[in-house]
Tab-separated table of C-alpha atoms in Angstrom:
chain	number	residue	atom	x	y	z
A	1	UNK	CA	-0.172	0.112	0.367
A	2	UNK	CA	1.165	3.403	-1.186
A	3	UNK	CA	2.301	6.204	1.739
A	4	UNK	CA	0.215	9.259	2.825
A	5	UNK	CA	2.156	12.113	4.688
A	6	UNK	CA	0.747	14.873	5.985
A	7	UNK	CA	0.815	17.297	8.974
A	8	UNK	CA	0.152	20.035	11.182
A	9	UNK	CA	2.017	22.894	12.820
A	10	UNK	CA	0.272	22.731	16.462
A	11	UNK	CA	0.118	26.782	16.782
A	12	UNK	CA	-3.325	26.934	18.180
A	13	UNK	CA	-6.857	25.225	15.905
A	14	UNK	CA	-7.179	24.358	12.603
A	15	UNK	CA	-9.803	25.620	11.076
A	16	UNK	CA	-12.889	25.441	7.597
A	17	UNK	CA	-8.714	26.602	5.639
A	18	UNK	CA	-7.279	23.236	7.058
A	19	UNK	CA	-9.945	21.309	6.404
A	20	UNK	CA	-10.762	22.852	2.381
A	21	UNK	CA	-6.923	22.386	1.934
A	22	UNK	CA	-6.042	18.692	3.291
A	23	UNK	CA	-7.678	17.451	5.632
A	24	UNK	CA	-10.988	16.755	3.070
A	25	UNK	CA	-7.718	14.726	1.671
A	26	UNK	CA	-6.626	13.325	4.624
A	27	UNK	CA	-10.539	11.884	5.399
A	28	UNK	CA	-10.876	10.455	2.205
A	29	UNK	CA	-7.661	8.834	1.654
A	30	UNK	CA	-7.170	7.124	4.479
A	31	UNK	CA	-9.079	3.580	2.888
A	32	UNK	CA	-7.060	3.629	-0.054
A	33	UNK	CA	-3.061	4.996	1.621
A	34	UNK	CA	-1.344	4.385	4.692
A	35	UNK	CA	-1.810	7.102	6.471
A	36	UNK	CA	0.822	9.425	8.094
A	37	UNK	CA	-0.218	12.297	10.774
A	38	UNK	CA	2.565	14.662	11.472
A	39	UNK	CA	2.309	16.146	14.115
A	40	UNK	CA	4.940	19.267	13.881
A	41	UNK	CA	6.757	20.581	16.778
A	42	UNK	CA	10.128	21.133	15.852
A	43	UNK	CA	8.436	23.848	12.835
A	44	UNK	CA	6.411	25.404	15.445
A	45	UNK	CA	10.014	25.839	16.855
A	46	UNK	CA	10.972	27.529	13.857
A	47	UNK	CA	9.349	30.485	14.982
A	48	UNK	CA	7.776	29.927	18.811
A	49	UNK	CA	10.948	28.890	20.045
A	50	UNK	CA	10.886	31.691	23.044
A	51	UNK	CA	7.323	30.535	23.461
A	52	UNK	CA	7.353	26.149	23.605
A	53	UNK	CA	4.356	26.239	25.706
A	54	UNK	CA	2.836	27.305	23.003
A	55	UNK	CA	3.632	24.995	20.524
A	56	UNK	CA	2.683	21.795	23.955
A	57	UNK	CA	-0.285	23.755	24.311
A	58	UNK	CA	-1.396	23.136	20.856
A	59	UNK	CA	0.421	19.539	20.616
A	60	UNK	CA	-3.790	17.364	21.890
A	61	UNK	CA	-5.278	20.384	19.900
A	62	UNK	CA	-3.860	20.005	16.434
A	63	UNK	CA	-4.730	16.111	16.797
A	64	UNK	CA	-8.248	16.163	18.386
A	65	UNK	CA	-9.011	18.232	15.236
A	66	UNK	CA	-7.505	15.860	12.752
A	67	UNK	CA	-9.574	13.068	14.909
A	68	UNK	CA	-13.036	15.479	14.949
A	69	UNK	CA	-13.289	15.245	11.022
A	70	UNK	CA	-13.111	11.666	10.648
A	71	UNK	CA	-10.373	10.601	10.758
A	72	UNK	CA	-9.942	6.570	12.636
A	73	UNK	CA	-6.679	5.967	14.295
A	74	UNK	CA	-7.572	2.427	13.641
A	75	UNK	CA	-6.749	3.129	10.439
A	76	UNK	CA	-3.906	6.832	11.302
A	77	UNK	CA	-0.971	7.073	12.414
A	78	UNK	CA	-0.088	11.305	14.151
A	79	UNK	CA	3.430	10.943	15.313
A	80	UNK	CA	4.787	13.996	17.210
A	81	UNK	CA	8.233	14.757	14.855
A	82	UNK	CA	10.254	15.826	17.508
A	83	UNK	CA	10.549	12.785	18.650
A	84	UNK	CA	11.679	10.898	15.252
A	85	UNK	CA	15.286	11.825	15.618
A	86	UNK	CA	15.910	10.475	12.360
A	87	UNK	CA	14.523	13.335	10.599
A	88	UNK	CA	17.267	15.888	11.726
A	89	UNK	CA	19.637	12.840	11.114
A	90	UNK	CA	17.914	13.374	7.358
A	91	UNK	CA	18.239	17.013	7.658
A	92	UNK	CA	21.592	17.393	8.276
A	93	UNK	CA	22.622	15.043	5.329
A	94	UNK	CA	20.281	16.557	2.577
A	95	UNK	CA	21.752	20.654	3.357
A	96	UNK	CA	24.483	18.602	1.021
A	97	UNK	CA	21.591	18.140	-2.390
A	98	UNK	CA	20.267	22.127	-1.739
A	99	UNK	CA	21.477	25.572	-2.506
A	100	UNK	CA	20.825	28.832	0.102
A	101	UNK	CA	19.566	30.056	-3.622
A	102	UNK	CA	16.790	27.624	-4.107
A	103	UNK	CA	15.596	27.336	-0.727
A	104	UNK	CA	15.845	31.792	-0.401
A	105	UNK	CA	13.422	31.197	-4.347
A	106	UNK	CA	10.720	29.786	-2.067
A	107	UNK	CA	7.951	31.752	-2.687
A	108	UNK	CA	6.056	30.558	1.161
A	109	UNK	CA	9.610	30.671	3.000
A	110	UNK	CA	9.722	35.004	1.139
A	111	UNK	CA	6.255	35.547	2.162
A	112	UNK	CA	6.861	33.910	4.820
A	113	UNK	CA	9.962	35.924	7.080
A	114	UNK	CA	7.857	38.548	5.115
A	115	UNK	CA	4.843	38.552	7.809
A	116	UNK	CA	6.922	36.870	11.234
A	117	UNK	CA	10.354	38.636	10.483
A	118	UNK	CA	10.339	42.641	9.722
A	119	UNK	CA	13.449	43.274	11.503
A	120	UNK	CA	15.340	40.895	9.010
A	121	UNK	CA	16.657	38.916	11.959
A	122	UNK	CA	15.344	35.436	11.068
A	123	UNK	CA	16.794	32.658	12.971
A	124	UNK	CA	18.960	30.210	10.389
A	125	UNK	CA	16.328	26.765	11.423
A	126	UNK	CA	13.573	29.242	10.042
A	127	UNK	CA	15.665	29.047	6.456
A	128	UNK	CA	16.407	25.434	7.218
A	129	UNK	CA	12.925	24.373	6.980
A	130	UNK	CA	12.073	23.498	3.982
A	131	UNK	CA	15.167	21.151	4.149
A	132	UNK	CA	13.454	19.796	7.320
A	133	UNK	CA	10.595	19.798	6.071
A	134	UNK	CA	12.337	17.634	2.385
A	135	UNK	CA	13.242	14.780	5.742
A	136	UNK	CA	9.826	14.696	7.501
A	137	UNK	CA	8.366	13.738	4.012
A	138	UNK	CA	11.018	11.805	2.554
A	139	UNK	CA	12.529	10.004	5.439
A	140	UNK	CA	8.639	7.454	5.622
A	141	UNK	CA	9.411	7.277	1.457
A	142	UNK	CA	6.041	8.756	0.799
A	143	UNK	CA	4.203	8.455	-2.007
A	144	UNK	CA	1.508	11.274	-1.632
A	145	UNK	CA	1.550	15.023	0.342
A	146	UNK	CA	-1.980	15.747	0.632
A	147	UNK	CA	-2.110	19.789	1.351
A	148	UNK	CA	-2.890	23.278	0.011
A	149	UNK	CA	-1.736	24.854	-2.713
A	150	UNK	CA	1.023	27.599	-0.850
A	151	UNK	CA	2.649	23.884	-0.118
A	152	UNK	CA	3.526	22.515	-4.003
A	153	UNK	CA	6.828	24.656	-3.267
A	154	UNK	CA	7.673	21.885	-0.041
A	155	UNK	CA	6.573	19.450	-2.299
A	156	UNK	CA	8.740	20.248	-5.404
A	157	UNK	CA	11.512	20.487	-3.276
A	158	UNK	CA	11.125	16.856	-1.545
A	159	UNK	CA	10.955	15.808	-5.189
A	160	UNK	CA	14.329	17.562	-6.541
A	161	UNK	CA	16.294	16.160	-3.655
A	162	UNK	CA	14.955	13.105	-3.337
A	163	UNK	CA	16.066	12.828	-7.162
A	164	UNK	CA	18.602	13.946	-6.629
A	165	UNK	CA	19.698	11.531	-3.570
A	166	UNK	CA	18.643	8.751	-5.586
A	167	UNK	CA	20.614	9.616	-8.614
A	168	UNK	CA	24.088	11.138	-6.275
A	169	UNK	CA	24.425	6.958	-4.664
A	170	UNK	CA	22.711	4.951	-7.372
A	171	UNK	CA	19.258	4.020	-4.878
A	172	UNK	CA	15.752	3.482	-5.727
A	173	UNK	CA	15.026	4.888	-1.301
A	174	UNK	CA	13.675	7.831	-2.552
A	175	UNK	CA	10.277	7.525	-4.296
A	176	UNK	CA	9.161	11.079	-5.737
A	177	UNK	CA	5.825	13.061	-3.217
A	178	UNK	CA	2.905	13.736	-5.125
A	179	UNK	CA	0.654	17.180	-3.741
A	180	UNK	CA	-2.983	15.737	-3.480
A	181	UNK	CA	-4.574	19.713	-3.268
A	182	UNK	CA	-8.304	20.402	-2.740
A	183	UNK	CA	-11.140	20.714	-4.711
A	184	UNK	CA	-10.389	24.188	-4.121
A	185	UNK	CA	-7.180	24.396	-3.321
A	186	UNK	CA	-7.089	27.920	-0.829
A	187	UNK	CA	-9.667	29.236	1.293
A	188	UNK	CA	-9.969	32.663	1.495
A	189	UNK	CA	-9.933	34.675	5.247
A	190	UNK	CA	-13.894	36.217	6.283
A	191	UNK	CA	-11.758	39.440	5.789
A	192	UNK	CA	-11.009	38.595	1.617
A	193	UNK	CA	-7.762	37.966	2.431
A	194	UNK	CA	-6.129	35.473	-0.499
A	195	UNK	CA	-5.596	33.428	2.323
A	196	UNK	CA	-7.348	31.966	5.587
A	197	UNK	CA	-4.992	31.949	8.435
A	198	UNK	CA	-4.995	32.204	12.816
A	199	UNK	CA	-1.833	35.415	12.566
A	200	UNK	CA	-4.007	37.982	9.418
A	201	UNK	CA	-7.102	37.108	12.399
A	202	UNK	CA	-9.867	36.189	9.102
A	203	UNK	CA	-10.455	32.186	10.869
A	204	UNK	CA	-13.719	30.076	11.310
A	205	UNK	CA	-12.391	27.905	13.491
A	206	UNK	CA	-13.528	23.939	13.487
A	207	UNK	CA	-13.894	24.565	17.382
A	208	UNK	CA	-16.174	27.532	17.178
A	209	UNK	CA	-19.159	27.432	18.927
A	210	UNK	CA	-22.627	28.034	16.872
A	211	UNK	CA	-22.930	31.913	18.125
A	212	UNK	CA	-18.975	31.962	17.723
A	213	UNK	CA	-19.521	31.212	14.224
A	214	UNK	CA	-22.609	33.137	13.061
A	215	UNK	CA	-20.951	36.267	14.621
A	216	UNK	CA	-17.828	36.089	12.147
A	217	UNK	CA	-20.086	34.566	8.899
A	218	UNK	CA	-22.381	38.078	9.509
A	219	UNK	CA	-18.494	40.692	9.645
A	220	UNK	CA	-17.756	38.729	7.012
A	221	UNK	CA	-15.992	41.079	3.865
A	222	UNK	CA	-19.271	40.111	0.941
A	223	UNK	CA	-18.530	43.092	-2.400
A	224	UNK	CA	-17.479	46.732	-0.746
A	225	UNK	CA	-19.009	48.727	-4.090
A	226	UNK	CA	-23.187	47.063	-2.564
A	227	UNK	CA	-24.362	49.537	-0.127
A	228	UNK	CA	-27.476	49.182	-0.026
A	229	UNK	CA	-29.495	45.314	-0.942
A	230	UNK	CA	-30.633	46.799	-4.554
A	231	UNK	CA	-27.509	48.114	-5.255
A	232	UNK	CA	-26.452	45.373	-7.545
A	233	UNK	CA	-23.717	42.084	-6.632
A	234	UNK	CA	-20.936	40.539	-7.675
A	235	UNK	CA	-20.675	36.527	-6.791
A	236	UNK	CA	-17.590	36.038	-7.998
A	237	UNK	CA	-15.296	36.179	-5.635
A	238	UNK	CA	-17.220	37.035	-3.021
A	239	UNK	CA	-16.196	35.055	0.444
A	240	UNK	CA	-19.616	34.690	1.501
A	241	UNK	CA	-20.280	33.287	-2.187
A	242	UNK	CA	-17.590	31.112	-1.945
A	243	UNK	CA	-17.808	30.137	1.347
A	244	UNK	CA	-21.239	28.357	0.080
A	245	UNK	CA	-20.240	26.551	-3.010
A	246	UNK	CA	-17.337	24.870	-0.608
A	247	UNK	CA	-19.588	23.786	2.204
A	248	UNK	CA	-23.000	23.786	1.482
A	249	UNK	CA	-24.758	20.089	0.601
A	250	UNK	CA	-25.220	18.987	-3.009
A	251	UNK	CA	-29.316	18.793	-1.869
A	252	UNK	CA	-28.675	23.094	-0.933
A	253	UNK	CA	-27.499	23.918	-4.435
A	254	UNK	CA	-31.075	24.808	-5.981
A	255	UNK	CA	-31.203	27.380	-2.832
A	256	UNK	CA	-27.628	28.675	-3.510
A	257	UNK	CA	-28.655	29.472	-7.408
A	258	UNK	CA	-31.242	31.498	-7.143
A	259	UNK	CA	-29.377	33.452	-4.003
A	260	UNK	CA	-26.524	33.827	-6.971
A	261	UNK	CA	-29.180	35.261	-8.970
A	262	UNK	CA	-31.063	37.841	-6.473
A	263	UNK	CA	-27.829	38.823	-5.237
A	264	UNK	CA	-27.013	39.970	-8.994
A	265	UNK	CA	-29.796	41.590	-9.566
A	266	UNK	CA	-30.613	43.684	-6.169
A	267	UNK	CA	-33.839	41.384	-5.022
A	268	UNK	CA	-31.267	40.215	-2.187
A	269	UNK	CA	-29.445	41.653	0.786
A	270	UNK	CA	-26.080	40.294	2.405
A	271	UNK	CA	-27.383	39.977	5.791
A	272	UNK	CA	-30.340	37.394	4.982
A	273	UNK	CA	-27.363	35.282	2.419
A	274	UNK	CA	-24.979	35.401	5.810
A	275	UNK	CA	-28.124	33.718	7.571
A	276	UNK	CA	-28.427	31.359	5.941
A	277	UNK	CA	-24.323	30.740	5.477
A	278	UNK	CA	-24.158	30.882	9.387
A	279	UNK	CA	-26.851	27.788	9.449
A	280	UNK	CA	-25.022	26.280	5.943
A	281	UNK	CA	-21.619	25.833	8.549
A	282	UNK	CA	-22.738	25.265	11.391
A	283	UNK	CA	-24.745	21.855	9.609
A	284	UNK	CA	-21.440	21.118	8.497
A	285	UNK	CA	-18.988	21.584	11.790
A	286	UNK	CA	-22.024	19.763	13.930
A	287	UNK	CA	-20.357	16.679	13.846
A	288	UNK	CA	-17.098	17.874	14.593
A	289	UNK	CA	-17.906	19.715	17.386
A	290	UNK	CA	-19.259	16.176	19.146
A	291	UNK	CA	-17.226	13.706	17.633
A	292	UNK	CA	-14.456	17.225	18.713
A	293	UNK	CA	-16.028	17.077	22.895
A	294	UNK	CA	-15.258	13.200	23.137
A	295	UNK	CA	-12.236	13.606	23.091
A	296	UNK	CA	-11.247	16.682	25.254
A	297	UNK	CA	-13.258	14.349	27.704
A	298	UNK	CA	-10.544	11.437	27.615
A	299	UNK	CA	-6.841	13.738	27.070
A	300	UNK	CA	-5.152	10.474	27.850
A	301	UNK	CA	-6.693	7.877	24.398
A	302	UNK	CA	-5.043	11.287	22.473
A	303	UNK	CA	-2.189	10.949	24.289
A	304	UNK	CA	-1.930	7.256	24.117
A	305	UNK	CA	-2.666	7.901	20.080
A	306	UNK	CA	-0.150	10.157	19.905
A	307	UNK	CA	1.780	7.741	21.517
A	308	UNK	CA	1.924	4.160	19.680
A	309	UNK	CA	1.930	6.359	16.546
A	310	UNK	CA	5.422	8.087	17.447
A	311	UNK	CA	7.063	3.990	18.893
A	312	UNK	CA	5.052	2.774	15.154
A	313	UNK	CA	6.635	5.762	12.630
A	314	UNK	CA	10.167	5.231	14.431
A	315	UNK	CA	10.435	2.239	13.943
A	316	UNK	CA	9.731	2.822	10.075
A	317	UNK	CA	12.232	5.215	10.516
A	318	UNK	CA	15.136	3.269	10.953
A	319	UNK	CA	14.882	1.167	8.680
A	320	UNK	CA	15.307	4.411	5.937
A	321	UNK	CA	18.092	5.292	7.369
A	322	UNK	CA	19.553	1.171	7.268
A	323	UNK	CA	18.286	2.245	3.404
A	324	UNK	CA	19.979	5.896	3.329
A	325	UNK	CA	23.258	4.812	5.178
A	326	UNK	CA	24.022	1.892	3.436
A	327	UNK	CA	23.586	3.674	0.049
A	328	UNK	CA	25.841	6.756	1.560
A	329	UNK	CA	28.600	4.522	2.252
A	330	UNK	CA	28.304	4.546	6.064
A	331	UNK	CA	26.979	1.875	7.263
A	332	UNK	CA	30.049	1.046	8.514
A	333	UNK	CA	28.943	-0.947	11.425
A	334	UNK	CA	25.742	-2.646	9.740
């Protein structure tokens, strides 16, 4: 069976953007692939090194969010990145296979540096994290990475490193991983920003209460040129309608088509459309909230899922490193 590797930085609870970008694919693929979910605490520390409590506190949070959307711990392996020492070893070996210029051309890295390190003082660990992320992907000899479109440069770098390793050492240790992006790729934020992000404060969390969801939806950005309900409105690019397309069940399609027609014709106001969206989102989130509540009441079960998964993953990592050392002629005591 082919393998999936994907994961999340434990810096906060997960939101609708995560669901659209990756979580939905994880759930649908868990029966077809051997699936590993990494809680990427080492990655999180690259820009939270001075706040390790934040990272530690969110390890269970992101695990519960994954479980809540329907990932089955009997089918899916959850593990904590920092507990797999072989990833760090592989990162060091991979650093010889990629140039600094290539890493710095990565658009995701450039964007995050601009957002998070405005004073220009960037930890080297952050600059190096694309190489570390390649090790994250490849140490399990992964075939598929379900992730958001913004992760494409990272997966492409992983492919480049795998290809160069295999060619340099005349081996086939690493398959070339592919990226699988969700149907919508990237969900805009509630403020109309191109990406929903914790750091931008434009999120609807999977764990938000019905009241919190309604409050956020009612304050959503729509069509700035529309002053009153009788003004013709734009549906294309309108976050409210984007969310309806992403989360409304198929049996609501005729209602959405009607709202779109009336919105374009100035026959329905933003408030009515937003109230409908809040209803749709809360219906979508209700079973997720219910599953999450069960895990919140039993945190020891979540820890045990992580412990067992990490032990299993470590065994796989050891096997990969045996193959790597043999290919590189550094298996001195094998």
